[in-house]
C-alpha positions as a Python dict, from the first residue, in 0.01 Angstrom:
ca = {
    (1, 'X'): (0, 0, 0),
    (2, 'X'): (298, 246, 53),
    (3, 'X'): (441, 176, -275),
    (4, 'X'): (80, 310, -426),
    (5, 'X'): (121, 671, -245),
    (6, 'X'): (444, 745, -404),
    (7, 'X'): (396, 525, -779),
    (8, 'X'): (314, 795, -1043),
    (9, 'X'): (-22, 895, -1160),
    (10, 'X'): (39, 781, -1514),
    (11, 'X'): (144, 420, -1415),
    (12, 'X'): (-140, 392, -1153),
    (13, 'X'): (-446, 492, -1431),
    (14, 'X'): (-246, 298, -1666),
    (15, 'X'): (-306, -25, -1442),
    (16, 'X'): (-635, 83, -1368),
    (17, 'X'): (-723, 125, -1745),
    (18, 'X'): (-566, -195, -1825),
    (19, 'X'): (-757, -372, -1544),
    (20, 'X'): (-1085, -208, -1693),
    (21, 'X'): (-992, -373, -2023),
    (22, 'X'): (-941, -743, -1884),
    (23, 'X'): (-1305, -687, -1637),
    (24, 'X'): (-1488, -446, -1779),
    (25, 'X'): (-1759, -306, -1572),
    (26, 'X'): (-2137, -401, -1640),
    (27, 'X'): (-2356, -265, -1841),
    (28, 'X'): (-2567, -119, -1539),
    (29, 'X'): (-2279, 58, -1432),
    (30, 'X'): (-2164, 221, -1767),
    (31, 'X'): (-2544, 315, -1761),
    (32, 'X'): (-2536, 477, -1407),
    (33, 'X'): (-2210, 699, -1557),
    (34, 'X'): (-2363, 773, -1841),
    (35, 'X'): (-2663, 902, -1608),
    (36, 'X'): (-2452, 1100, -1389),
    (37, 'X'): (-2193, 1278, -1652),
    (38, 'X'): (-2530, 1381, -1858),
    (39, 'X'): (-2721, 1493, -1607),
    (40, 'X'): (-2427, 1709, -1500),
    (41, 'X'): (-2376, 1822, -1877),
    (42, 'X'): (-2753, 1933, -1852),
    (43, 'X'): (-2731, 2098, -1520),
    (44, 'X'): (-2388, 2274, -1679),
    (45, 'X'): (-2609, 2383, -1997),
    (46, 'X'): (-2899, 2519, -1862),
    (47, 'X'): (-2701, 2739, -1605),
    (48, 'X'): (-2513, 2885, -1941),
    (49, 'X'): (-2833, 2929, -2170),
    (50, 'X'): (-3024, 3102, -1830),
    (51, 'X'): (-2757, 3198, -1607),
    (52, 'X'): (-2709, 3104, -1229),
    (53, 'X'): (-3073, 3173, -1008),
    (54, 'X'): (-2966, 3436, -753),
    (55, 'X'): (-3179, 3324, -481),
    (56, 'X'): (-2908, 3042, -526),
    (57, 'X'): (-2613, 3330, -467),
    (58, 'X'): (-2472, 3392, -148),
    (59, 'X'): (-2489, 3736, -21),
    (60, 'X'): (-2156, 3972, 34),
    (61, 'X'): (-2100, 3818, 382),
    (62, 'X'): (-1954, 3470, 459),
    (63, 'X'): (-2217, 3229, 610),
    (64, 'X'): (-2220, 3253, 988),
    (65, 'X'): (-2019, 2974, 1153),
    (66, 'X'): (-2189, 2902, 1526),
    (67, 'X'): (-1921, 2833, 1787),
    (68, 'X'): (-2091, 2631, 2083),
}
């Protein structure tokens, strides 16, 4: 597990991608990405076609933080 912290971030998704090629994941779970990135492409889309709601936007002053 040590070895994994330092190993470099090309080698590690390359070992990842090549263990996605021998077990691929299902097709529920492709489905369940495919879900998720689109739905976050949509959500990405209608914010630049409408702009962000600003009862959404925070006001000038940093939300309160209550110290007990």
């Amino acid at each position: 597990m040590g070895y994994a912290r330092t190993m470099d971030p090309m080698i590690r998704w390359s070992i990842r991608l090549a263990q996605w090629f021998r077990h691929p994941p299902s097709r529920e779970m492709v489905m369940i990405g495919v879900v998720a990135i689109s739905s976050a492409l949509i959500i990405v889309g209608v914010e630049r076609i409408w702009g962000w709601p600003t009862w959404l936007t925070m006001g000038d002053q940093p939300p309160r933080i209550i110290r007990q």
